[in-house]
PDB file of C-alpha atoms in Angstrom:
ATOM      1  CA  MET A 114      15.990  -2.178 -11.945  1.00 44.00           C
ATOM      2  CA  THR A 115      15.241  -0.094 -15.032  1.00 39.00           C
ATOM      3  CA  ILE A 116      11.515   0.444 -15.462  1.00 35.00           C
ATOM      4  CA  LYS A 117       9.824  -0.070 -18.848  1.00 37.00           C
ATOM      5  CA  GLN A 118      12.319  -2.665 -20.052  1.00 40.00           C
ATOM      6  CA  ALA A 119      11.015  -4.948 -22.779  1.00 39.00           C
ATOM      7  CA  LEU A 120      10.860  -8.609 -21.908  1.00 43.00           C
ATOM      8  CA  ILE A 121       9.652 -11.761 -23.578  1.00 42.00           C
ATOM      9  CA  LEU A 122       8.987 -14.884 -21.589  1.00 48.00           C
ATOM     10  CA  GLU A 123       8.475 -18.542 -22.319  1.00 49.00           C
ATOM     11  CA  THR A 124       7.075 -21.027 -19.828  1.00 48.00           C
ATOM     12  CA  LEU A 125       6.820 -24.777 -20.353  1.00 48.00           C
ATOM     13  CA  VAL A 126       4.742 -26.804 -17.901  1.00 47.00           C
ATOM     14  CA  LEU A 127       3.920 -30.502 -17.731  1.00 47.00           C
ATOM     15  CA  THR A 128       0.961 -31.073 -15.409  1.00 44.00           C
ATOM     16  CA  THR A 129      -0.346 -34.391 -14.125  1.00 45.00           C
ATOM     17  CA  MET A 130      -3.772 -34.679 -12.448  1.00 42.00           C
ATOM     18  CA  MET A 131      -4.598 -37.632 -10.240  1.00 45.00           C
ATOM     19  CA  SER A 132      -8.210 -38.495  -9.444  1.00 42.00           C
ATOM     20  CA  PRO A 133     -10.285 -41.579  -8.600  1.00 47.00           C
ATOM     21  CA  SER A 134     -11.095 -43.688 -11.656  1.00 46.00           C
ATOM     22  CA  GLY A 135     -14.624 -44.644 -12.715  1.00 48.00           C
ATOM     23  CA  SER A 136     -16.246 -41.217 -12.450  1.00 46.00           C
ATOM     24  CA  GLU A 137     -17.734 -39.450 -15.424  1.00 53.00           C
ATOM     25  CA  ASP A 138     -16.629 -35.977 -14.356  1.00 56.00           C
ATOM     26  CA  ILE A 139     -12.910 -35.812 -13.707  1.00 53.00           C
ATOM     27  CA  VAL A 140     -12.166 -33.879 -10.524  1.00 56.00           C
ATOM     28  CA  ALA A 141      -8.489 -33.649  -9.638  1.00 55.00           C
ATOM     29  CA  ASP A 142      -7.673 -34.495  -6.030  1.00 66.00           C
ATOM     30  CA  HIS A 143      -3.971 -33.764  -6.533  1.00 60.00           C
ATOM     31  CA  VAL A 144      -2.044 -31.815  -9.131  1.00 63.00           C
ATOM     32  CA  GLY A 145       1.659 -32.310  -9.771  1.00 59.00           C
ATOM     33  CA  THR A 146       3.516 -29.726 -11.859  1.00 63.00           C
ATOM     34  CA  TYR A 147       6.648 -31.414 -13.098  1.00 61.00           C
ATOM     35  CA  GLY A 148       9.297 -29.203 -14.577  1.00 61.00           C
ATOM     36  CA  THR A 149       8.115 -25.604 -14.854  1.00 68.00           C
ATOM     37  CA  ASN A 150      10.735 -24.104 -17.156  1.00 69.00           C
ATOM     38  CA  VAL A 151      10.902 -20.334 -17.277  1.00 72.00           C
ATOM     39  CA  TYR A 152      13.358 -18.430 -19.434  1.00 69.00           C
ATOM     40  CA  GLN A 153      13.338 -14.748 -20.309  1.00 66.00           C
ATOM     41  CA  THR A 154      15.533 -12.292 -22.135  1.00 64.00           C
ATOM     42  CA  TYR A 155      16.067  -9.861 -19.247  1.00 64.00           C
ATOM     43  CA  GLY A 156      19.250 -10.834 -17.461  1.00 61.00           C
ATOM     44  CA  ALA A 157      19.261 -14.210 -19.209  1.00 59.00           C
ATOM     45  CA  PHE A 158      17.187 -15.512 -16.305  1.00 65.00           C
ATOM     46  CA  GLY A 159      15.850 -19.063 -16.082  1.00 74.00           C
ATOM     47  CA  GLN A 160      14.032 -21.146 -13.500  1.00 79.00           C
ATOM     48  CA  PHE A 161      13.211 -24.841 -13.149  1.00 79.00           C
ATOM     49  CA  THR A 162      10.812 -26.024 -10.407  1.00 81.00           C
ATOM     50  CA  TYR A 163       8.763 -29.060  -9.370  1.00 77.00           C
ATOM     51  CA  GLU A 164       5.483 -28.613  -7.485  1.00 76.00           C
ATOM     52  CA  PHE A 165       2.782 -30.772  -5.935  1.00 74.00           C
ATOM     53  CA  ASP A 166      -0.657 -29.350  -5.057  1.00 70.00           C
ATOM     54  CA  GLY A 167       0.733 -25.843  -5.407  1.00 70.00           C
ATOM     55  CA  ASP A 168       3.631 -26.435  -2.991  1.00 75.00           C
ATOM     56  CA  GLU A 169       7.187 -26.330  -4.279  1.00 78.00           C
ATOM     57  CA  LEU A 170       9.120 -29.577  -3.902  1.00 79.00           C
ATOM     58  CA  PHE A 171      12.411 -28.229  -5.208  1.00 81.00           C
ATOM     59  CA  TYR A 172      14.034 -25.890  -7.695  1.00 79.00           C
ATOM     60  CA  VAL A 173      17.319 -26.061  -9.537  1.00 81.00           C
ATOM     61  CA  ASP A 174      19.871 -23.342  -8.826  1.00 79.00           C
ATOM     62  CA  LEU A 175      21.119 -22.764 -12.360  1.00 74.00           C
ATOM     63  CA  GLU A 176      24.166 -20.792 -11.232  1.00 76.00           C
ATOM     64  CA  LYS A 177      25.403 -23.325  -8.674  1.00 77.00           C
ATOM     65  CA  MET A 178      23.998 -26.201 -10.758  1.00 78.00           C
ATOM     66  CA  GLU A 179      22.451 -27.929  -7.753  1.00 82.00           C
ATOM     67  CA  THR A 180      19.009 -29.040  -6.602  1.00 82.00           C
ATOM     68  CA  VAL A 181      17.557 -26.989  -3.711  1.00 82.00           C
ATOM     69  CA  TRP A 182      14.805 -28.838  -1.834  1.00 81.00           C
ATOM     70  CA  ARG A 183      12.022 -26.801  -0.213  1.00 76.00           C
ATOM     71  CA  LEU A 184      12.428 -29.040   2.849  1.00 77.00           C
ATOM     72  CA  PRO A 185      15.844 -30.701   3.227  1.00 75.00           C
ATOM     73  CA  GLU A 186      14.138 -33.930   4.352  1.00 73.00           C
ATOM     74  CA  PHE A 187      12.781 -34.447   0.820  1.00 75.00           C
ATOM     75  CA  SER A 188      16.270 -35.252  -0.435  1.00 74.00           C
ATOM     76  CA  ASN A 189      16.302 -38.374   1.769  1.00 76.00           C
ATOM     77  CA  PHE A 190      13.560 -39.975  -0.339  1.00 76.00           C
ATOM     78  CA  THR A 191      14.496 -39.096  -3.906  1.00 76.00           C
ATOM     79  CA  LYS A 192      17.084 -37.410  -6.089  1.00 78.00           C
ATOM     80  CA  PHE A 193      16.966 -35.211  -9.183  1.00 79.00           C
ATOM     81  CA  GLU A 194      19.600 -34.902 -11.872  1.00 79.00           C
ATOM     82  CA  THR A 195      20.362 -31.213 -12.378  1.00 80.00           C
ATOM     83  CA  GLN A 196      21.618 -31.776 -15.928  1.00 80.00           C
ATOM     84  CA  SER A 197      18.050 -32.593 -16.939  1.00 79.00           C
ATOM     85  CA  ALA A 198      16.931 -29.121 -15.832  1.00 80.00           C
ATOM     86  CA  LEU A 199      19.819 -27.476 -17.662  1.00 78.00           C
ATOM     87  CA  ARG A 200      18.909 -29.269 -20.889  1.00 81.00           C
ATOM     88  CA  ASN A 201      15.301 -28.103 -20.555  1.00 80.00           C
ATOM     89  CA  ILE A 202      16.421 -24.502 -20.036  1.00 77.00           C
ATOM     90  CA  VAL A 203      18.551 -24.695 -23.185  1.00 80.00           C
ATOM     91  CA  VAL A 204      15.515 -25.920 -25.144  1.00 81.00           C
ATOM     92  CA  ALA A 205      13.361 -23.144 -23.664  1.00 80.00           C
ATOM     93  CA  LYS A 206      15.947 -20.524 -24.666  1.00 79.00           C
ATOM     94  CA  ARG A 207      16.096 -21.854 -28.228  1.00 82.00           C
ATOM     95  CA  ASN A 208      12.293 -21.864 -28.496  1.00 81.00           C
ATOM     96  CA  LEU A 209      12.158 -18.367 -27.052  1.00 79.00           C
ATOM     97  CA  ASP A 210      14.534 -17.050 -29.704  1.00 82.00           C
ATOM     98  CA  ILE A 211      12.199 -18.444 -32.373  1.00 84.00           C
ATOM     99  CA  LEU A 212       9.110 -16.949 -30.703  1.00 80.00           C
ATOM    100  CA  ILE A 213      10.781 -13.546 -30.442  1.00 78.00           C
ATOM    101  CA  LYS A 214      11.343 -13.460 -34.191  1.00 81.00           C
ATOM    102  CA  ASN A 215       7.860 -14.770 -35.006  1.00 81.00           C
ATOM    103  CA  SER A 216       6.197 -12.195 -32.719  1.00 75.00           C
ATOM    104  CA  ASN A 217       8.135  -9.281 -34.267  1.00 75.00           C
ATOM    105  CA  PHE A 218       9.823  -8.644 -30.893  1.00 69.00           C
ATOM    106  CA  THR A 219       6.551  -7.870 -29.079  1.00 71.00           C
ATOM    107  CA  PRO A 220       7.270  -7.189 -25.359  1.00 73.00           C
ATOM    108  CA  ALA A 221       5.352  -8.887 -22.559  1.00 75.00           C
ATOM    109  CA  THR A 222       2.484  -7.029 -20.859  1.00 84.00           C
ATOM    110  CA  ASN A 223       3.357  -5.723 -17.388  1.00 91.00           C
ATOM    111  CA  GLU A 224       0.805  -6.587 -14.695  1.00 94.00           C
ATOM    112  CA  ILE A 225       0.398  -4.664 -11.428  1.00 96.00           C
ATOM    113  CA  PRO A 226       1.573  -6.816  -8.487  1.00 97.00           C
ATOM    114  CA  GLU A 227      -0.415  -7.137  -5.253  1.00 97.00           C
ATOM    115  CA  VAL A 228       1.505  -6.922  -1.954  1.00 97.00           C
ATOM    116  CA  ALA A 229       0.668  -7.949   1.617  1.00 97.00           C
ATOM    117  CA  VAL A 230       2.832  -8.036   4.771  1.00 97.00           C
ATOM    118  CA  PHE A 231       2.005 -10.157   7.827  1.00 96.00           C
ATOM    119  CA  PRO A 232       3.783 -12.089  10.626  1.00 96.00           C
ATOM    120  CA  LYS A 233       4.256 -15.833  10.487  1.00 94.00           C
ATOM    121  CA  SER A 234       2.767 -16.313  13.972  1.00 93.00           C
ATOM    122  CA  SER A 235       1.063 -14.267  16.671  1.00 92.00           C
ATOM    123  CA  VAL A 236       3.245 -11.368  17.763  1.00 92.00           C
ATOM    124  CA  THR A 237       4.605 -11.344  21.314  1.00 91.00           C
ATOM    125  CA  LEU A 238       7.065  -8.698  22.455  1.00 89.00           C
ATOM    126  CA  GLY A 239      10.586 -10.067  22.839  1.00 90.00           C
ATOM    127  CA  ILE A 240       9.815 -13.384  21.098  1.00 93.00           C
ATOM    128  CA  PRO A 241      11.573 -13.912  17.700  1.00 95.00           C
ATOM    129  CA  ASN A 242       9.206 -14.031  14.745  1.00 96.00           C
ATOM    130  CA  THR A 243       9.212 -13.826  10.936  1.00 97.00           C
ATOM    131  CA  LEU A 244       7.646 -11.203   8.710  1.00 97.00           C
ATOM    132  CA  ILE A 245       6.332 -12.360   5.334  1.00 97.00           C
ATOM    133  CA  CYS A 246       6.025 -10.112   2.302  1.00 98.00           C
ATOM    134  CA  LEU A 247       3.709 -11.830  -0.167  1.00 97.00           C
ATOM    135  CA  VAL A 248       3.790 -10.470  -3.725  1.00 97.00           C
ATOM    136  CA  ASP A 249       1.032 -11.826  -5.982  1.00 97.00           C
ATOM    137  CA  ASN A 250      -0.012 -11.280  -9.607  1.00 96.00           C
ATOM    138  CA  ILE A 251       3.570 -10.918 -10.810  1.00 94.00           C
ATOM    139  CA  PHE A 252       4.115 -10.775 -14.565  1.00 91.00           C
ATOM    140  CA  PRO A 253       6.650 -10.791 -15.982  1.00 87.00           C
ATOM    141  CA  PRO A 254       8.665 -12.559 -13.253  1.00 88.00           C
ATOM    142  CA  VAL A 255      11.237  -9.804 -12.780  1.00 88.00           C
ATOM    143  CA  ILE A 256      11.021  -8.092  -9.400  1.00 93.00           C
ATOM    144  CA  ASN A 257      13.037  -6.545  -6.570  1.00 95.00           C
ATOM    145  CA  ILE A 258      11.870  -7.054  -2.964  1.00 97.00           C
ATOM    146  CA  THR A 259      13.731  -5.246  -0.180  1.00 97.00           C
ATOM    147  CA  TRP A 260      13.122  -4.803   3.553  1.00 98.00           C
ATOM    148  CA  PHE A 261      13.516  -1.705   5.722  1.00 98.00           C
ATOM    149  CA  TYR A 262      13.783  -1.612   9.519  1.00 96.00           C
ATOM    150  CA  ASN A 263      12.956   1.776  11.069  1.00 96.00           C
ATOM    151  CA  GLY A 264      13.642   3.317   7.660  1.00 95.00           C
ATOM    152  CA  ARG A 265      17.025   1.607   7.200  1.00 96.00           C
ATOM    153  CA  LEU A 266      17.770  -1.009   4.538  1.00 97.00           C
ATOM    154  CA  VAL A 267      18.046  -4.563   5.924  1.00 96.00           C
ATOM    155  CA  ALA A 268      20.765  -6.803   4.492  1.00 90.00           C
ATOM    156  CA  GLU A 269      20.755  -9.734   6.939  1.00 92.00           C
ATOM    157  CA  GLY A 270      18.071 -12.165   8.045  1.00 93.00           C
ATOM    158  CA  VAL A 271      16.311 -11.973   4.676  1.00 95.00           C
ATOM    159  CA  ALA A 272      15.314 -14.916   2.472  1.00 93.00           C
ATOM    160  CA  GLU A 273      12.955 -15.351  -0.468  1.00 92.00           C
ATOM    161  CA  THR A 274      11.410 -18.078  -2.579  1.00 89.00           C
ATOM    162  CA  THR A 275      11.588 -18.633  -6.296  1.00 86.00           C
ATOM    163  CA  PHE A 276       8.691 -17.537  -8.515  1.00 88.00           C
ATOM    164  CA  TYR A 277       5.690 -19.801  -7.939  1.00 86.00           C
ATOM    165  CA  PRO A 278       3.675 -20.212 -11.180  1.00 84.00           C
ATOM    166  CA  LYS A 279      -0.117 -19.847 -10.986  1.00 85.00           C
ATOM    167  CA  ASN A 280      -2.963 -21.138 -13.142  1.00 81.00           C
ATOM    168  CA  ASP A 281      -3.508 -17.710 -14.733  1.00 87.00           C
ATOM    169  CA  HIS A 282       0.162 -17.703 -15.873  1.00 83.00           C
ATOM    170  CA  SER A 283       1.149 -15.027 -13.373  1.00 90.00           C
ATOM    171  CA  PHE A 284       3.586 -15.679 -10.536  1.00 91.00           C
ATOM    172  CA  LEU A 285       3.772 -15.406  -6.746  1.00 93.00           C
ATOM    173  CA  LYS A 286       6.845 -14.754  -4.621  1.00 94.00           C
ATOM    174  CA  LEU A 287       7.483 -14.661  -0.857  1.00 95.00           C
ATOM    175  CA  SER A 288      10.161 -12.747   1.020  1.00 97.00           C
ATOM    176  CA  TYR A 289      10.965 -13.475   4.683  1.00 97.00           C
ATOM    177  CA  LEU A 290      12.515 -11.305   7.383  1.00 97.00           C
ATOM    178  CA  THR A 291      13.371 -12.552  10.875  1.00 96.00           C
ATOM    179  CA  PHE A 292      12.767  -9.932  13.571  1.00 95.00           C
ATOM    180  CA  LEU A 293      12.365  -9.346  17.300  1.00 93.00           C
ATOM    181  CA  PRO A 294       9.042  -7.577  18.006  1.00 92.00           C
ATOM    182  CA  SER A 295       9.277  -4.265  19.846  1.00 91.00           C
ATOM    183  CA  THR A 296       6.734  -1.475  20.345  1.00 88.00           C
ATOM    184  CA  ASP A 297       9.229   1.119  19.043  1.00 89.00           C
ATOM    185  CA  ASP A 298      10.085  -0.599  15.757  1.00 94.00           C
ATOM    186  CA  PHE A 299       8.413  -0.621  12.338  1.00 95.00           C
ATOM    187  CA  TYR A 300       9.095  -2.392   9.046  1.00 97.00           C
ATOM    188  CA  ASP A 301       8.517  -1.770   5.354  1.00 98.00           C
ATOM    189  CA  CYS A 302       8.579  -4.117   2.377  1.00 98.00           C
ATOM    190  CA  ARG A 303       9.482  -2.318  -0.857  1.00 98.00           C
ATOM    191  CA  VAL A 304       8.523  -3.859  -4.199  1.00 97.00           C
ATOM    192  CA  GLU A 305       9.887  -2.726  -7.556  1.00 97.00           C
ATOM    193  CA  HIS A 306       8.278  -4.048 -10.723  1.00 95.00           C
ATOM    194  CA  TRP A 307       7.706  -2.850 -14.291  1.00 92.00           C
ATOM    195  CA  GLY A 308       3.950  -2.836 -13.654  1.00 94.00           C
ATOM    196  CA  LEU A 309       4.398  -0.080 -11.033  1.00 95.00           C
ATOM    197  CA  ASP A 310       4.969   3.573 -11.866  1.00 94.00           C
ATOM    198  CA  GLN A 311       7.050   3.836  -8.693  1.00 96.00           C
ATOM    199  CA  PRO A 312       8.247   1.430  -5.986  1.00 96.00           C
ATOM    200  CA  LEU A 313       5.452   0.193  -3.712  1.00 97.00           C
ATOM    201  CA  LEU A 314       6.101   0.454   0.035  1.00 97.00           C
ATOM    202  CA  MET A 315       4.011  -1.770   2.328  1.00 97.00           C
ATOM    203  CA  HIS A 316       4.211  -0.697   5.991  1.00 97.00           C
ATOM    204  CA  TRP A 317       3.925  -2.958   9.054  1.00 96.00           C
ATOM    205  CA  GLU A 318       4.348  -2.453  12.777  1.00 91.00           C
ATOM    206  CA  PRO A 319       3.345  -4.648  15.723  1.00 87.00           C
ATOM    207  CA  GLU A 320      -0.134  -4.108  17.118  1.00 79.00           C
ATOM    208  CA  ILE A 321       0.273  -4.887  20.797  1.00 67.00           C
ATOM    209  CA  PRO A 322      -2.784  -4.391  23.066  1.00 61.00           C
ATOM    210  CA  THR A 323      -2.193  -1.558  25.554  1.00 60.00           C
ATOM    211  CA  PRO A 324      -2.070  -3.012  29.087  1.00 58.00           C
ATOM    212  CA  MET A 325      -4.565  -1.591  31.617  1.00 54.00           C
ATOM    213  CA  SER A 326      -3.247   0.781  34.268  1.00 57.00           C
ATOM    214  CA  GLU A 327      -3.523  -0.074  37.983  1.00 65.00           C
ATOM    215  CA  LEU A 328      -6.310   2.500  38.374  1.00 66.00           C
ATOM    216  CA  THR A 329      -8.284   0.957  35.517  1.00 62.00           C
ATOM    217  CA  GLU A 330      -7.833  -2.530  36.968  1.00 64.00           C
ATOM    218  CA  THR A 331      -9.019  -1.283  40.393  1.00 70.00           C
ATOM    219  CA  VAL A 332     -12.113   0.361  38.885  1.00 63.00           C
ATOM    220  CA  VAL A 333     -12.952  -2.776  36.884  1.00 61.00           C
ATOM    221  CA  CYS A 334     -12.615  -4.957  40.002  1.00 66.00           C
ATOM    222  CA  ALA A 335     -14.780  -2.560  42.046  1.00 69.00           C
ATOM    223  CA  VAL A 336     -17.487  -2.519  39.389  1.00 67.00           C
ATOM    224  CA  GLY A 337     -17.396  -6.303  39.206  1.00 68.00           C
ATOM    225  CA  LEU A 338     -17.764  -6.638  42.969  1.00 73.00           C
ATOM    226  CA  ALA A 339     -20.626  -4.110  43.017  1.00 67.00           C
ATOM    227  CA  VAL A 340     -22.458  -5.981  40.262  1.00 64.00           C
ATOM    228  CA  GLY A 341     -21.904  -9.229  42.163  1.00 65.00           C
ATOM    229  CA  HIS A 342     -23.344  -7.791  45.397  1.00 66.00           C
ATOM    230  CA  VAL A 343     -26.381  -6.418  43.550  1.00 63.00           C
ATOM    231  CA  GLY A 344     -26.955  -9.847  42.024  1.00 64.00           C
ATOM    232  CA  ILE A 345     -26.812 -11.489  45.452  1.00 74.00           C
ATOM    233  CA  VAL A 346     -29.294  -8.988  46.954  1.00 64.00           C
ATOM    234  CA  VAL A 347     -31.727  -9.285  44.054  1.00 64.00           C
ATOM    235  CA  GLY A 348     -31.525 -13.064  44.151  1.00 66.00           C
ATOM    236  CA  THR A 349     -32.170 -13.123  47.907  1.00 74.00           C
ATOM    237  CA  ILE A 350     -35.235 -10.874  47.545  1.00 73.00           C
ATOM    238  CA  LEU A 351     -36.648 -13.085  44.777  1.00 67.00           C
ATOM    239  CA  ILE A 352     -36.151 -16.227  46.865  1.00 72.00           C
ATOM    240  CA  ILE A 353     -37.909 -14.635  49.883  1.00 73.00           C
ATOM    241  CA  ARG A 354     -40.854 -13.570  47.719  1.00 71.00           C
ATOM    242  CA  VAL A 355     -41.198 -17.063  46.240  1.00 64.00           C
ATOM    243  CA  LEU A 356     -41.144 -18.635  49.713  1.00 67.00           C
ATOM    244  CA  ARG A 357     -43.744 -16.196  51.050  1.00 68.00           C
ATOM    245  CA  SER A 358     -46.060 -16.690  48.092  1.00 68.00           C
ATOM    246  CA  GLY A 359     -45.713 -20.455  48.443  1.00 59.00           C
ATOM    247  CA  GLY A 360     -46.599 -20.306  52.187  1.00 56.00           C
ATOM    248  CA  ALA A 361     -49.629 -18.066  51.595  1.00 53.00           C
ATOM    249  CA  SER A 362     -51.066 -20.351  48.937  1.00 53.00           C
ATOM    250  CA  GLY A 363     -50.599 -23.347  51.234  1.00 53.00           C
ATOM    251  CA  ARG A 364     -52.573 -21.709  54.056  1.00 52.00           C
ATOM    252  CA  ARG A 365     -55.408 -20.836  51.714  1.00 52.00           C
ATOM    253  CA  ARG A 366     -55.706 -24.488  50.648  1.00 51.00           C
ATOM    254  CA  THR A 367     -55.861 -25.758  54.277  1.00 52.00           C
ATOM    255  CA  THR A 368     -58.692 -23.314  55.204  1.00 53.00           C
TER     256      THR A 368
END
């Protein structure tokens, strides 16, 4: 990726809000984003997605000209004609050409992305897991995300999402890496973006609690037993004192 490239972007979004009728203040319970069309000059890149409540339902692979469902089960309930997405991208490209001329070829402003790396589930040594590299505040939506395992580039077991549009017109993207946790291994997610002066490297390694040694376990057990014996002795003494005080007060009442 060449840093400092100029880029102009157009995004078209049709949003539908659904809320209970009869209320004075409209509060959306659900938001459906139908047909987010993104087209930009760099690499002649385009994207067409459908979302519901911020979750992607599907996107259209413009190269393979096919609909890719976020969950394959969704395709059992409905279908989407890919030609509709292609027509929208053509319209977006034509509008973008007009906007470029009207704006005197003004490039888009590069924002600084925010990166976080975390596992999909609790880490257990020897149990397969997935690392997630979350890149937020992306604009423009041109980015390279790569994984490194013990300092070496990873080419297999990697997957990533499309660009998820946000309300502030920036984008979010997720990259996934399947891995087998080990105490000797470490991972890095490298992000390249025009908003960064240099590639950003986010480090991650498993944090596994250090098991107690046999000596430590023995000491802990001994201390626990000692505390238990002290508690028994103190409790016995208190019971004897209560019984004695109760007997003395009873004799005083009889005399």
